[in-house]
Amino acid sequence: CAIVSVHWLAAGSLVHPNPSTGAFWVESADEEVRVIDPTGRSIPFTVQASTERTRCLRIAEPGLYSVCVGQGEAMRTARLLVE
């Protein structure tokens, strides 16, 4: 038996896949989600699907973004690369 490939996800990973081709899943129930570019500008996104704990979002433009989930002290942030 040979290992062909390994894909590691960090425990509690907020966004996946990362990098993405535009569509990605965000770990969020019904919390606020914001996507911000490196200049601090809010980036529009569409929600393509959702489950009880996750949402599939799509960003049209390639780039490096911050995905923010929640508000205040409970906010979680992850970097996302869209290729």
Coordinates of N, CA and C in Angstrom, one line a residue:
C1 N 0.8 -1.2 0.0 CA 0.0 0.0 0.0 C 0.9 1.2 0.0
A2 N 0.7 2.2 -0.9 CA 1.5 3.4 -1.0 C 0.6 4.6 -0.8
I3 N 1.1 5.6 -0.2 CA 0.4 6.9 0.0 C 0.6 7.7 -1.2
V4 N -0.4 8.1 -1.9 CA -0.3 8.8 -3.2 C -0.3 10.3 -2.9
S5 N -1.2 10.8 -2.0 CA -1.2 12.2 -1.6 C -1.8 12.3 -0.2
V6 N -1.4 13.4 0.4 CA -2.0 13.7 1.7 C -2.5 15.2 1.7
H7 N -3.6 15.4 2.3 CA -4.2 16.8 2.3 C -4.5 17.0 3.8
W8 N -3.7 17.9 4.4 CA -3.9 18.2 5.8 C -4.8 19.5 6.0
L9 N -5.7 19.4 6.9 CA -6.6 20.5 7.3 C -6.3 20.8 8.7
A10 N -6.0 22.1 9.1 CA -5.8 22.4 10.4 C -7.1 22.2 11.2
A11 N -7.0 21.8 12.5 CA -8.1 21.6 13.3 C -8.9 22.9 13.4
G12 N -10.2 22.9 13.2 CA -10.9 24.1 13.3 C -10.8 25.0 12.1
S13 N -10.4 24.5 11.0 CA -10.2 25.2 9.8 C -11.4 26.0 9.4
L14 N -11.3 27.3 9.2 CA -12.4 28.2 9.0 C -12.9 28.2 7.5
V15 N -11.9 28.2 6.6 CA -12.3 28.1 5.1 C -11.6 27.0 4.5
H16 N -12.3 26.4 3.5 CA -11.6 25.3 2.7 C -12.4 25.2 1.4
P17 N -11.9 24.8 0.3 CA -10.4 24.6 0.1 C -9.7 26.0 0.1
N18 N -8.4 25.9 0.4 CA -7.6 27.1 0.4 C -6.2 26.7 0.0
P19 N -5.8 27.1 -1.2 CA -6.4 28.1 -2.1 C -7.6 27.6 -2.8
S20 N -8.4 28.5 -3.4 CA -9.7 28.2 -4.0 C -9.7 28.7 -5.4
T21 N -10.6 28.2 -6.2 CA -10.8 28.8 -7.6 C -11.9 29.8 -7.6
G22 N -12.5 30.1 -6.4 CA -13.5 31.1 -6.3 C -14.6 30.6 -5.4
A23 N -14.9 29.3 -5.4 CA -15.9 28.8 -4.4 C -15.2 28.2 -3.3
F24 N -15.7 28.4 -2.1 CA -15.1 27.9 -0.8 C -16.2 27.8 0.2
W25 N -15.9 26.9 1.2 CA -16.8 26.6 2.3 C -16.3 27.4 3.5
V26 N -17.2 28.0 4.3 CA -16.9 28.8 5.5 C -17.6 28.1 6.6
E27 N -16.9 27.8 7.7 CA -17.5 27.2 8.9 C -18.2 28.4 9.7
S28 N -19.5 28.4 9.5 CA -20.3 29.4 10.2 C -21.8 29.0 10.2
A29 N -22.4 29.1 11.3 CA -23.8 28.7 11.4 C -24.6 29.8 10.7
D30 N -25.1 30.7 11.5 CA -25.8 31.9 11.0 C -25.1 33.2 11.4
E31 N -23.8 33.1 11.6 CA -23.0 34.3 11.9 C -22.8 35.2 10.7
E32 N -22.5 36.4 11.0 CA -22.1 37.4 9.9 C -20.8 36.9 9.3
V33 N -20.7 37.0 8.0 CA -19.5 36.7 7.2 C -19.2 37.9 6.4
R34 N -17.9 38.3 6.5 CA -17.4 39.4 5.7 C -16.1 39.0 5.0
V35 N -16.0 39.5 3.7 CA -14.7 39.2 3.0 C -14.1 40.6 2.7
I36 N -12.8 40.7 3.0 CA -12.1 42.0 2.9 C -10.8 41.8 2.1
D37 N -10.5 42.7 1.2 CA -9.3 42.7 0.5 C -8.2 43.3 1.3
P38 N -6.9 43.3 0.8 CA -5.8 43.8 1.6 C -5.9 45.3 1.9
T39 N -6.7 46.1 1.1 CA -6.8 47.5 1.4 C -8.0 47.8 2.4
G40 N -8.7 46.8 2.9 CA -9.8 47.0 3.8 C -11.1 47.1 3.2
R41 N -11.2 47.0 1.9 CA -12.5 47.1 1.1 C -13.3 45.8 1.2
S42 N -14.6 46.0 1.5 CA -15.5 44.8 1.6 C -15.7 44.3 0.2
I43 N -15.6 43.0 0.0 CA -15.7 42.3 -1.3 C -17.1 41.6 -1.4
P44 N -17.8 41.8 -2.4 CA -19.1 41.1 -2.6 C -18.9 39.6 -2.8
F45 N -19.8 38.8 -2.3 CA -19.8 37.4 -2.6 C -21.2 36.9 -2.7
T46 N -21.3 35.7 -3.3 CA -22.6 35.1 -3.4 C -22.6 33.8 -2.5
V47 N -23.8 33.5 -2.0 CA -23.9 32.2 -1.2 C -24.5 31.2 -2.2
Q48 N -23.7 30.1 -2.4 CA -24.2 29.1 -3.4 C -24.9 28.0 -2.7
A49 N -24.6 27.7 -1.5 CA -25.2 26.6 -0.7 C -25.0 26.8 0.7
S50 N -25.8 26.1 1.6 CA -25.5 26.2 3.0 C -26.0 24.9 3.7
T51 N -25.4 24.6 4.8 CA -25.9 23.5 5.6 C -26.1 24.1 7.0
E52 N -26.3 23.3 8.0 CA -26.5 23.7 9.4 C -25.3 24.5 9.9
R53 N -24.1 24.1 9.5 CA -22.9 24.7 10.1 C -21.9 25.3 9.1
T54 N -22.2 25.2 7.8 CA -21.3 25.8 6.8 C -22.1 26.5 5.7
R55 N -21.4 27.3 5.0 CA -21.9 28.0 3.8 C -20.9 28.0 2.7
C56 N -21.3 27.7 1.5 CA -20.5 27.8 0.3 C -20.6 29.1 -0.3
L57 N -19.5 29.9 -0.4 CA -19.5 31.2 -0.9 C -18.7 31.2 -2.2
R58 N -18.9 32.3 -3.1 CA -18.2 32.4 -4.3 C -17.8 33.9 -4.4
I59 N -16.5 34.1 -4.7 CA -15.9 35.4 -5.0 C -15.5 35.3 -6.5
A60 N -15.8 36.4 -7.2 CA -15.5 36.4 -8.7 C -14.1 36.7 -9.0
E61 N -13.4 37.6 -8.3 CA -12.1 38.0 -8.6 C -11.0 37.3 -7.9
P62 N -9.9 36.8 -8.6 CA -8.8 36.3 -7.9 C -8.1 37.3 -7.0
G63 N -7.5 36.8 -5.9 CA -6.8 37.7 -5.0 C -6.6 37.1 -3.6
L64 N -6.0 37.8 -2.7 CA -5.8 37.4 -1.3 C -6.8 38.2 -0.5
Y65 N -7.6 37.4 0.3 CA -8.6 38.0 1.1 C -8.6 37.6 2.5
S66 N -9.2 38.4 3.4 CA -9.5 38.0 4.8 C -10.9 37.6 4.9
V67 N -11.2 36.5 5.4 CA -12.6 36.1 5.6 C -12.9 36.2 7.1
C68 N -13.8 37.0 7.5 CA -14.2 37.3 8.9 C -15.5 36.7 9.2
V69 N -15.6 35.9 10.3 CA -16.8 35.3 10.7 C -17.1 35.7 12.1
G70 N -18.4 36.2 12.4 CA -18.8 36.6 13.7 C -18.5 38.1 13.9
Q71 N -18.7 38.5 15.2 CA -18.5 39.9 15.5 C -17.8 40.0 16.9
G72 N -17.2 41.2 17.1 CA -16.6 41.5 18.4 C -15.5 40.5 18.8
E73 N -15.5 40.2 20.0 CA -14.5 39.3 20.6 C -14.6 37.8 20.0
A74 N -15.8 37.5 19.5 CA -16.0 36.1 19.0 C -15.6 36.0 17.5
M75 N -15.1 37.1 16.9 CA -14.8 37.1 15.5 C -13.6 36.2 15.2
R76 N -13.7 35.4 14.2 CA -12.6 34.5 13.7 C -12.2 35.0 12.3
T77 N -11.0 35.0 12.0 CA -10.5 35.5 10.7 C -9.5 34.5 10.1
A78 N -9.6 34.3 8.8 CA -8.7 33.4 8.0 C -8.3 34.1 6.7
R79 N -7.1 33.8 6.3 CA -6.7 34.3 4.9 C -7.2 33.3 3.9
L80 N -7.6 33.8 2.7 CA -8.0 33.0 1.6 C -7.4 33.5 0.4
L81 N -6.8 32.5 -0.4 CA -6.2 32.8 -1.7 C -7.2 32.3 -2.8
V82 N -7.7 33.2 -3.6 CA -8.5 32.8 -4.7 C -7.7 32.9 -6.0
E83 N -7.5 31.8 -6.7 CA -6.7 31.8 -7.9 C -7.5 31.9 -9.1

